[in-house]
Coordinates of C-alpha atoms in Angstrom, one line a residue:
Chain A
X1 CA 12.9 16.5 -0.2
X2 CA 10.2 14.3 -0.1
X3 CA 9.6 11.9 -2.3
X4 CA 5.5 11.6 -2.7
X5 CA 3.9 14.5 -1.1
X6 CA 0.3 14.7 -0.5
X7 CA -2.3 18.0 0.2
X8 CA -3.5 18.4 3.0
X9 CA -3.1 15.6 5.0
X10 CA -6.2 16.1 7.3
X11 CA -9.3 17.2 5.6
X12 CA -13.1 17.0 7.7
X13 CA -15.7 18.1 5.4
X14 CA -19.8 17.9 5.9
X15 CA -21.8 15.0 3.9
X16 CA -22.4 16.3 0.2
X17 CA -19.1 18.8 0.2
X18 CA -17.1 18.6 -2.5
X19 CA -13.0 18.6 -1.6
X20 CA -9.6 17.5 -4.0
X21 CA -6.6 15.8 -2.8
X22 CA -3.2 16.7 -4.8
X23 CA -0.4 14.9 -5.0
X24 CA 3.2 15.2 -6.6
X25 CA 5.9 13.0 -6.9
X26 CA 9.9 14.0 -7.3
X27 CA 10.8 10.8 -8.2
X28 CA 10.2 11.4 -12.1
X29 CA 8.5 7.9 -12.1
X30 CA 6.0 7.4 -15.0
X31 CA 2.9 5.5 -13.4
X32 CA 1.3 7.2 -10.2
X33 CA -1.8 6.3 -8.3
X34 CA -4.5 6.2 -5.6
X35 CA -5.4 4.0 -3.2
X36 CA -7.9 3.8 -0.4
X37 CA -7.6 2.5 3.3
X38 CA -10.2 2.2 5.3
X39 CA -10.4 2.1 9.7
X40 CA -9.5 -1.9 9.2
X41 CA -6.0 -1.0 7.2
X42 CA -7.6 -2.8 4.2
X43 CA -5.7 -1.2 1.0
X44 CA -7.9 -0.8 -1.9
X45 CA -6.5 0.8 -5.4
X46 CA -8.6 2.8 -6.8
X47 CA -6.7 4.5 -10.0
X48 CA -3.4 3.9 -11.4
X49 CA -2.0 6.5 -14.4
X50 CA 0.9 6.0 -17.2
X51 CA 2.3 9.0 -18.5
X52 CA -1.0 11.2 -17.6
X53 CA -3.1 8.1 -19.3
X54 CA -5.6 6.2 -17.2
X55 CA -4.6 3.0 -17.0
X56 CA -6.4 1.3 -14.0
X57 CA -9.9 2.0 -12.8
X58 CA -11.4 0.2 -10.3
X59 CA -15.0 -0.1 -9.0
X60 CA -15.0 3.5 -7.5
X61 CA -18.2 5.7 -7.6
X62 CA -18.4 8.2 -10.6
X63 CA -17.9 10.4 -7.7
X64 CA -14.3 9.9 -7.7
X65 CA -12.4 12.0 -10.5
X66 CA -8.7 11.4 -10.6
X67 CA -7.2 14.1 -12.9
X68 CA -3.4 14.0 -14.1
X69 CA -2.1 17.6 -15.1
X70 CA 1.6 15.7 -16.0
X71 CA 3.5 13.2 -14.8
X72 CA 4.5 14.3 -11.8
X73 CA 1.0 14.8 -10.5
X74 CA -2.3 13.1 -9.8
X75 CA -5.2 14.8 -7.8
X76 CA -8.2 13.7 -6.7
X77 CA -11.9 15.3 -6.5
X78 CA -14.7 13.7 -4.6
X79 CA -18.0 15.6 -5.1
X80 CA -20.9 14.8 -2.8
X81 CA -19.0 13.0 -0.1
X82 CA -20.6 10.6 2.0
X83 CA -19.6 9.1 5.5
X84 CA -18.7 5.9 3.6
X85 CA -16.3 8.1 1.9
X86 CA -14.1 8.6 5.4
X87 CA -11.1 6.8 4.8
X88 CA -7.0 7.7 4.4
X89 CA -6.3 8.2 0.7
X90 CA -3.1 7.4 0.1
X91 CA -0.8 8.2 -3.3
X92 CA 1.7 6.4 -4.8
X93 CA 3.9 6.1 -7.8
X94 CA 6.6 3.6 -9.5
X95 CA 8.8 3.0 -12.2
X96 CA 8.8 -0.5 -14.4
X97 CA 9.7 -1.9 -11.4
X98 CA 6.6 -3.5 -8.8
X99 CA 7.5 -1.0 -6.2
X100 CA 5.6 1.6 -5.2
X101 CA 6.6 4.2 -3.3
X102 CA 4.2 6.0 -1.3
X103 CA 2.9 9.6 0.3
X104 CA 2.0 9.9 4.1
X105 CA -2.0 9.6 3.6
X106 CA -4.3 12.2 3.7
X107 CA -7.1 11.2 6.4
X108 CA -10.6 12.5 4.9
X109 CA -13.3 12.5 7.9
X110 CA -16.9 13.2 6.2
X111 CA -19.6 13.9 9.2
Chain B
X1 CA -8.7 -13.8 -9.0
X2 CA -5.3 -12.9 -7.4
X3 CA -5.7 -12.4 -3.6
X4 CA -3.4 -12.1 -1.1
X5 CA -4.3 -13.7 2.9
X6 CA -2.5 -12.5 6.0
X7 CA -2.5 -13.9 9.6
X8 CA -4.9 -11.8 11.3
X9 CA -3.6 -9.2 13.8
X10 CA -3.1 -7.6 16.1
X11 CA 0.2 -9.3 17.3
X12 CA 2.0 -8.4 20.6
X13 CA 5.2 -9.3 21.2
X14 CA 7.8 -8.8 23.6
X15 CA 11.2 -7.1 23.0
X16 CA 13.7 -9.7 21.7
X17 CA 10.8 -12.3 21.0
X18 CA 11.0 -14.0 17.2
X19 CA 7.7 -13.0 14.7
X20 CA 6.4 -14.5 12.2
X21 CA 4.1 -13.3 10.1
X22 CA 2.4 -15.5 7.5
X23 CA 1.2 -15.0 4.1
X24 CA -0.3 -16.8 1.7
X25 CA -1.1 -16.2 -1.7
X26 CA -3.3 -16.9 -5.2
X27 CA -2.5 -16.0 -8.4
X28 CA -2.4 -16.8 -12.1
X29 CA 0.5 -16.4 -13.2
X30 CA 4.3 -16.4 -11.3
X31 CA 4.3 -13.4 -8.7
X32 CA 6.4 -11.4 -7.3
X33 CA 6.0 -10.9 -3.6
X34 CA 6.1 -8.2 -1.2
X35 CA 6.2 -7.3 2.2
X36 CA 5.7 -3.6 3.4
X37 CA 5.6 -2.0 6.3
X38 CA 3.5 1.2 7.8
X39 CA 4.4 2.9 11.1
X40 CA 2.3 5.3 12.8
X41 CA 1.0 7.9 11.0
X42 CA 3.1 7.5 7.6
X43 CA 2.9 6.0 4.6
X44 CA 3.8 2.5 3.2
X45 CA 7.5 1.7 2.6
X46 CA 8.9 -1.0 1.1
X47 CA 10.5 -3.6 3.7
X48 CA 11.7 -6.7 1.5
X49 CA 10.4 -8.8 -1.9
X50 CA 11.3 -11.2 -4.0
X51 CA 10.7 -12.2 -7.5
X52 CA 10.8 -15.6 -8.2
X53 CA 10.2 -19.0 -6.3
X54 CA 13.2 -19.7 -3.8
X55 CA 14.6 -16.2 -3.2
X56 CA 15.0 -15.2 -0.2
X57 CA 14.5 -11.4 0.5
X58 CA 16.0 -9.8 3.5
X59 CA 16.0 -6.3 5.0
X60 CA 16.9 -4.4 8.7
X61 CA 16.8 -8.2 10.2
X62 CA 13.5 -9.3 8.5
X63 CA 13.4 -12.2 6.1
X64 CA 11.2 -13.6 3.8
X65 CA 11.2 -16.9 1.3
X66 CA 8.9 -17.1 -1.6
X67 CA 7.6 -20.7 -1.1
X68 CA 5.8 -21.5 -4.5
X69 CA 4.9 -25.3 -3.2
X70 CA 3.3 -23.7 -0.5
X71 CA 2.1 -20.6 -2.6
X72 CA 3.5 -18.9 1.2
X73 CA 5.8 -15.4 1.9
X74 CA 6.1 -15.5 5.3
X75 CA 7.8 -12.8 7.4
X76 CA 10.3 -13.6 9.7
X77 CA 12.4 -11.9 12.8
X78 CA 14.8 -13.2 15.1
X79 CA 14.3 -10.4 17.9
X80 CA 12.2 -7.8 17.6
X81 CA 12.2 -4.0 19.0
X82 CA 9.5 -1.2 20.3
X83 CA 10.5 0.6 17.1
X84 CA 9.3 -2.8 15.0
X85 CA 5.9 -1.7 16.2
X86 CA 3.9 -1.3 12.8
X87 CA 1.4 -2.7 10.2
X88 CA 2.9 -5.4 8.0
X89 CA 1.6 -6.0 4.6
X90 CA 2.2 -9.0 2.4
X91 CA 1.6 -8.5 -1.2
X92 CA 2.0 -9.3 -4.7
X93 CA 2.2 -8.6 -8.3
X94 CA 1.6 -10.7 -11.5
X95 CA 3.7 -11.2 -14.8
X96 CA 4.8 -8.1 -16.8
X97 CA 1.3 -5.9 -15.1
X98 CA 3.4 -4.1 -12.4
X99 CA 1.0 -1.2 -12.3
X100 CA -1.3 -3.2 -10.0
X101 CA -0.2 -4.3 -6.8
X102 CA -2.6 -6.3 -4.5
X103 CA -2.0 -5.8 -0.9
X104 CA -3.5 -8.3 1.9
X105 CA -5.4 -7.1 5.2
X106 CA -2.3 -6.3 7.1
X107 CA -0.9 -7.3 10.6
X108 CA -0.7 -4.8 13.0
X109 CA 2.3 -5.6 15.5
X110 CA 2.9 -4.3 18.6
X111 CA 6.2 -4.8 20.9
X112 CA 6.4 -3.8 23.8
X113 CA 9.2 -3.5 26.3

């Protein structure tokens, strides 16, 4: 069973599409989130929940809607991607403890 | 702010060569420190950490010691293999706010036969 699954894990879309990433976690950890690597490896947090409450928002375009059904989720929607918008997003989640255990990525390609 | 500063990569190593890894850090508060790792085409795992200054943290041969003189958590490895071939990051998180953690740049490693 795996621990923090992500959907799909490839997704190539055309500028100005709109797409969603979904992810679940078995884990039945309370604080999930998103983060953002780009072609350098550089790991950026975007959004961080608690118990379907946002609790972390970065400097992300308004174009970035996280959206957490229950715990045990946390999807993403992107409207009117862009090329900078290429990237793997990767989801996470933990449990009072700092450490986060983490999905395989799903690699977004915007042409 | 708190930041996190990696040894820039990529590394290539031989089998059975020793790494190191270094890692520096800044923060406001007392840290605790990470190191993760990320092989091919998968996600982030957990390798070692360590919470307070003077622990050592240890895992499948790789150590780390949380140097607060130093502000330093650098990776260590006496010998390492092909299948050590990953990214490495060193990171941190401060005080009681363990819903952010800050990652460094990584180091991409590469050992080859």
């Amino acid at each position: 069973d795996t621990a923090v699954s992500q959907t799909p894990k490839y997704l190539v879309t055309q500028m100005g599409n709109d797409k969603s990433i979904k992810c679940e976690q078995n884990l039945g950890h309370d604080t999930m989130y998103w983060y953002k690597q780009d072609s350098k490896k550089f790991l950026k947090i975007m959004f961080s929940y608690n118990n379907k409450e946002l609790i972390i928002n970065e400097t992300v375009p308004n174009r970035f809607s996280p959206k957490s059904p229950d715990k045990a989720h946390l999807n993403l929607h992107i409207n009117s991607l862009e090329l900078g918008d290429s990237a793997v997003y990767f989801c996470a989640s933990s449990q009072g403890a700092p450490q986060l255990f983490f999905g395989e990525g799903s690699r977004l390609t915007v042409l | 702010g708190d930041s996190v500063t990696q040894m820039e990569g990529p590394v290539t190593l031989s089998e059975e060569a020793f790494l190191t890894i270094n890692c520096t850090y800044t923060a406001t508060g007392y840290p605790s420190l990470f190191w993760y790792v990320q092989y091919p085409g998968e996600g982030l795992q957990l390798l070692l950490k360590a919470t307070k200054a003077d622990d050592k943290g240890s895992n499948k041969g790789f150590e780390a010691t949380y140097r607060k003189e130093t502000t330093s958590f650098h990776l260590e490895k006496g010998s390492v293999q092909v299948s050590d071939s990953a990214v490495y990051f060193c990171a941190l998180s401060v005080g009681t706010s363990y819903d952010k953690v800050i990652f460094g740049p990584g180091t991409s490693l590469s050992v080859i036969p």
